[in-house]
mmCIF file of C-alpha atoms in Angstrom:
data_model
loop_
_atom_site.group_PDB
_atom_site.id
_atom_site.type_symbol
_atom_site.label_atom_id
_atom_site.label_comp_id
_atom_site.label_asym_id
_atom_site.label_seq_id
_atom_site.Cartn_x
_atom_site.Cartn_y
_atom_site.Cartn_z
ATOM 1 C CA UNK A 1 20.479 0.595 22.480
ATOM 2 C CA UNK A 2 23.259 -0.306 20.071
ATOM 3 C CA UNK A 3 25.417 2.642 19.043
ATOM 4 C CA UNK A 4 25.269 2.134 15.277
ATOM 5 C CA UNK A 5 21.497 1.721 15.416
ATOM 6 C CA UNK A 6 21.175 5.102 17.102
ATOM 7 C CA UNK A 7 23.536 6.665 14.563
ATOM 8 C CA UNK A 8 21.535 5.183 11.697
ATOM 9 C CA UNK A 9 18.276 6.431 13.190
ATOM 10 C CA UNK A 10 19.669 9.933 13.620
ATOM 11 C CA UNK A 11 21.047 9.910 10.075
ATOM 12 C CA UNK A 12 17.755 8.721 8.610
ATOM 13 C CA UNK A 13 15.806 11.365 10.491
ATOM 14 C CA UNK A 14 18.194 14.095 9.384
ATOM 15 C CA UNK A 15 18.016 12.859 5.797
ATOM 16 C CA UNK A 16 14.224 12.718 5.856
ATOM 17 C CA UNK A 17 14.050 16.228 7.305
ATOM 18 C CA UNK A 18 16.380 17.523 4.584
ATOM 19 C CA UNK A 19 14.253 15.877 1.904
ATOM 20 C CA UNK A 20 11.058 17.300 3.342
ATOM 21 C CA UNK A 21 12.580 20.759 3.561
ATOM 22 C CA UNK A 22 13.790 20.635 -0.028
ATOM 23 C CA UNK A 23 10.743 19.054 -1.618
ATOM 24 C CA UNK A 24 7.830 20.310 0.425
ATOM 25 C CA UNK A 25 8.826 23.364 2.453
ATOM 26 C CA UNK A 26 6.027 22.252 4.726
ATOM 27 C CA UNK A 27 6.785 23.484 8.231
ATOM 28 C CA UNK A 28 4.027 21.557 9.965
ATOM 29 C CA UNK A 29 5.116 18.219 8.505
ATOM 30 C CA UNK A 30 8.712 19.047 9.321
ATOM 31 C CA UNK A 31 7.780 19.815 12.915
ATOM 32 C CA UNK A 32 5.791 16.597 13.262
ATOM 33 C CA UNK A 33 8.628 14.544 11.799
ATOM 34 C CA UNK A 34 11.215 16.175 14.042
ATOM 35 C CA UNK A 35 9.094 15.563 17.107
ATOM 36 C CA UNK A 36 8.431 11.951 16.143
ATOM 37 C CA UNK A 37 12.104 11.257 15.519
ATOM 38 C CA UNK A 38 13.119 12.907 18.768
ATOM 39 C CA UNK A 39 10.558 10.975 20.794
ATOM 40 C CA UNK A 40 11.397 7.730 19.007
ATOM 41 C CA UNK A 41 15.120 8.128 19.671
ATOM 42 C CA UNK A 42 14.430 9.153 23.277
ATOM 43 C CA UNK A 43 12.313 6.091 24.028
ATOM 44 C CA UNK A 44 14.786 3.702 22.395
ATOM 45 C CA UNK A 45 17.720 4.874 24.503
#
């Protein structure tokens, strides 16, 4: 996987998690998103 693509993916996931935390404070959604991002990044590498 290209380096900048991975960096972008990580940045987007972090940004989305921050937004969710700020706007929703919804732990379940946050957990699901984190897991999805982690799995997604893992499978792409």
